[in-house]
C-alpha cells in the first residue's frame, strides 16, 4: 500500500535530494527498512540495532506520533502521510 | 543564511513574549532564504527556563503548511534568556544526534534592557553547528539590515502564532 514519506532537510542528501518519497509498506518498521534498502545512505539512521526506532528520529503518521501508537508496528494504509522528524531540543546551559 | 526582516522581528517578539522561559520555532523558506519564522510550543517551557524541546506536533503542522505553500522547514530557532548568543554545550550535543544541513539561530535576550543578540549557524551533515553569515533582507517597511548577527530591537511588531 503506497504511503507518502516526507523527508526532512537533513536527510535529503541521502535520498537524492527528494523532499518526499512514495513507499509500499504495511507497517512503519517495514517502511523504514524499505527506505534503507532503497537509499543505502540512510542505513543506520532510521532504525536502531534491533530494528526499532532510533533515539534521534521521530516518526509521525498523519500527524500522530507512532510512539503513542504501536511504534515500528504501527499499521499503514493507502494514502497515509509519514513524516520523519529530527527531534529539536537544547537549552542555554 | 538570508532572513526577511519581518521573520527576524517575529523571532524577537517571540523571545520577548516567552521571557524568562526559552522560546523555540522553525524557519520556513526556500534554499537558504528564511521567509517566515513559525513559533512552536516549547514542551519544557513550563518546567524550567534554560531548556527547550520543540513540540513535534507543531513541527508537523508547520511542515505541512510549508509544503502546501511550496516552501520547506529549513532551520530552527530558540532563545537564551539572559544567556549567550552561542549554541550551548547541550545545543551542540543534541544537534549531533540527527545532523544537517539545517539552519540554526540562537537569540540571546537581556531581560533588563530587552536587547537581543543573534547567532546564525548551520548544523552540518556531521552534526556540528558552525557559524554562518546572516544577511537580513529588508521588508516592505524598510526595517532591519546588517550582517553576521548582531543586535536587534526587542519591540517587534509582528506576532507569530504558536503551532
XYZ file of C-alpha atoms in Angstrom:
256
model
C 0.000 0.000 0.000
C 1.626 3.234 -1.133
C 2.248 5.872 1.502
C 3.931 9.236 1.174
C 7.019 9.878 3.274
C 8.063 13.438 3.941
C 11.837 13.696 4.078
C 13.328 16.388 6.331
C 16.100 18.590 5.012
C 18.890 16.857 6.974
C 18.105 13.533 5.269
C 17.679 14.830 1.721
C 21.252 14.255 0.627
C 20.772 10.582 1.431
C 17.661 10.322 -0.751
C 18.901 12.026 -3.908
C 17.513 15.389 -2.839
C 13.896 14.249 -2.740
C 11.542 16.024 -0.350
C 9.069 13.184 -0.405
C 9.136 9.545 -1.392
C 6.387 7.010 -2.067
C 6.874 3.641 -0.417
C 4.827 0.447 -0.372
C 4.711 -0.809 3.197
C 2.115 -2.165 5.609
C 3.868 -1.104 8.824
C 6.186 1.661 9.951
C 9.066 -0.734 10.587
C 8.764 -2.200 7.100
C 8.613 1.294 5.645
C 11.848 2.323 7.352
C 13.521 -0.893 6.198
C 12.331 -0.288 2.624
C 13.737 3.233 2.737
C 17.115 1.994 3.941
C 17.207 -0.629 1.186
C 16.261 1.881 -1.491
C 18.630 4.543 -0.212
C 21.687 2.859 1.327
C 22.990 6.199 2.607
C 20.148 6.094 5.145
C 21.454 2.898 6.701
C 21.702 3.231 10.450
C 19.772 6.496 10.584
C 16.215 5.170 10.551
C 16.441 2.067 12.756
C 18.457 1.082 15.776
C 20.438 -2.129 16.018
C 17.365 -4.158 16.928
C 15.163 -2.778 14.161
C 13.357 -0.347 16.439
C 13.147 3.411 16.166
C 16.400 5.237 16.911
C 16.620 7.861 19.631
C 17.207 10.720 17.219
C 14.226 10.208 14.974
C 10.554 10.839 15.429
C 8.036 9.248 13.096
C 4.576 10.687 12.625
C 1.742 9.077 10.659
C -0.967 11.525 9.641
C 0.222 13.831 12.414
C 0.291 11.165 15.124
C 3.443 10.081 16.937
C 3.933 6.367 16.288
C 5.459 6.013 19.763
C 1.950 6.643 21.066
C 0.554 4.058 18.656
C 2.427 0.810 18.038
C 5.884 2.217 17.306
C 7.541 0.262 14.472
C 4.471 -1.999 14.356
C 2.085 0.855 13.578
C -0.026 -0.194 10.575
C -0.116 1.917 7.432
C -2.913 2.400 4.915
C -3.135 3.695 1.372
C -2.630 7.433 1.253
C -1.088 7.783 4.698
C 1.448 10.575 5.101
C 4.509 9.704 7.162
C 6.781 12.462 8.451
C 10.325 11.763 9.653
C 11.411 14.459 12.073
C 14.631 15.410 13.798
C 13.873 15.930 17.492
C 14.799 19.544 18.208
C 15.871 20.357 21.734
C 18.572 22.135 23.687
C 18.944 24.969 26.109
C 21.016 27.789 27.466
C 23.033 25.785 29.979
C 21.664 32.377 5.699
C 19.349 35.107 4.484
C 16.319 36.115 6.501
C 13.483 38.515 5.863
C 13.483 41.313 8.427
C 9.871 40.537 9.286
C 10.800 36.969 10.200
C 13.585 38.221 12.433
C 11.169 40.518 14.217
C 8.775 37.620 14.667
C 11.557 35.765 16.458
C 12.421 38.814 18.585
C 8.812 39.236 19.625
C 8.500 35.565 20.441
C 11.655 35.625 22.592
C 10.394 38.673 24.484
C 6.935 37.174 24.981
C 8.269 33.921 26.422
C 10.926 35.518 28.636
C 12.149 34.317 31.142
C 11.484 30.934 29.511
C 13.089 29.901 26.246
C 11.102 30.169 23.054
C 11.522 27.916 20.030
C 10.294 27.686 16.489
C 11.035 26.827 12.903
C 12.484 28.762 9.987
C 10.461 28.407 6.802
C 11.534 29.333 3.310
C 13.446 28.067 0.313
C 17.120 27.279 -0.083
C 18.967 29.487 2.383
C 16.260 32.174 2.420
C 14.128 32.316 5.567
C 10.830 33.945 4.709
C 8.883 33.334 7.887
C 9.515 32.231 11.446
C 6.887 29.901 12.858
C 6.621 29.780 16.635
C 6.218 26.294 18.057
C 5.369 25.384 21.630
C 8.273 24.645 23.944
C 7.317 21.433 25.707
C 9.651 22.334 28.591
C 8.686 26.000 28.847
C 6.515 25.465 31.910
C 9.134 23.445 33.757
C 12.373 25.383 33.510
C 13.831 28.459 31.852
C 17.030 27.031 30.388
C 15.747 24.235 28.166
C 13.614 23.807 25.094
C 12.077 20.861 23.347
C 10.190 21.797 20.225
C 6.720 20.234 20.168
C 6.857 17.697 17.324
C 3.120 18.012 16.724
C 3.666 21.682 15.974
C 6.656 20.720 13.870
C 4.467 18.502 11.677
C 1.844 21.237 11.359
C 4.389 23.851 10.292
C 5.953 21.401 7.847
C 2.606 20.595 6.241
C 1.760 24.284 5.888
C 5.156 24.980 4.373
C 4.765 22.069 1.978
C 1.345 23.328 0.882
C 2.931 26.720 0.118
C 5.801 25.231 -1.853
C 8.231 26.040 0.958
C 10.270 23.991 3.379
C 11.361 23.903 7.002
C 14.977 24.959 6.590
C 16.022 25.558 10.176
C 15.058 26.213 13.759
C 15.499 28.930 16.364
C 15.398 29.242 20.119
C 16.201 31.863 22.721
C 18.716 32.031 25.546
C 17.128 34.306 28.171
C 19.922 36.306 29.842
C 22.340 33.938 28.135
C 24.890 33.840 25.364
C 24.183 34.231 21.653
C 26.026 30.987 21.049
C 24.958 27.358 20.926
C 25.409 25.843 24.375
C 27.096 22.531 25.025
C 23.722 20.805 25.207
C 22.634 22.500 21.959
C 25.718 21.092 20.276
C 25.345 17.643 21.797
C 21.731 17.254 20.726
C 22.381 18.634 17.242
C 24.905 15.857 16.663
C 22.198 13.253 17.056
C 20.457 13.943 13.777
C 22.762 16.101 11.744
C 22.146 18.601 8.981
C 22.213 20.627 6.872
C 19.775 22.669 8.936
C 19.722 26.347 9.810
C 20.234 27.202 13.463
C 19.512 30.543 15.097
C 20.078 31.344 18.761
C 18.677 34.596 20.133
C 20.070 35.877 23.432
C 17.668 38.233 25.174
C 18.616 40.536 28.040
C 15.705 40.676 30.439
C 16.622 44.105 31.825
C 17.340 46.037 28.662
C 15.301 43.975 26.232
C 18.321 43.839 23.927
C 18.715 40.840 21.691
C 21.736 39.339 20.013
C 21.580 36.709 17.301
C 23.808 33.757 16.496
C 23.392 32.482 12.958
C 24.618 28.984 12.251
C 24.061 25.784 10.400
C 24.022 22.200 11.605
C 26.321 20.405 9.211
C 25.933 16.855 7.970
C 28.202 15.600 10.762
C 26.055 17.354 13.357
C 28.467 20.172 14.134
C 26.994 23.656 14.431
C 29.092 26.178 12.544
C 28.519 29.942 12.343
C 27.315 31.333 9.021
C 26.857 34.944 7.936
C 23.345 36.297 8.355
C 22.002 38.594 5.654
C 18.851 40.451 6.566
C 16.508 41.082 3.651
C 14.706 44.356 4.025
C 10.948 44.131 4.395
C 8.394 46.421 2.870
C 8.568 48.617 5.980
C 12.272 49.183 5.469
C 13.287 47.853 8.890
C 16.231 45.591 9.579
C 19.653 45.414 7.947
C 23.109 44.212 8.909
C 25.142 41.054 8.655
C 26.721 38.406 10.840
C 24.085 38.525 13.538
C 24.361 41.479 15.882
C 21.642 43.170 17.893
C 18.067 43.962 17.085
C 15.282 45.731 18.882
C 13.027 43.605 21.057
C 9.905 45.564 20.217
C 8.862 43.533 17.233
C 5.560 44.362 15.644
C 4.755 41.064 14.034
C 3.227 38.341 16.105
C 3.860 34.688 15.445
C 1.163 32.184 16.246
C 2.355 29.181 18.183
C 1.779 25.931 16.317
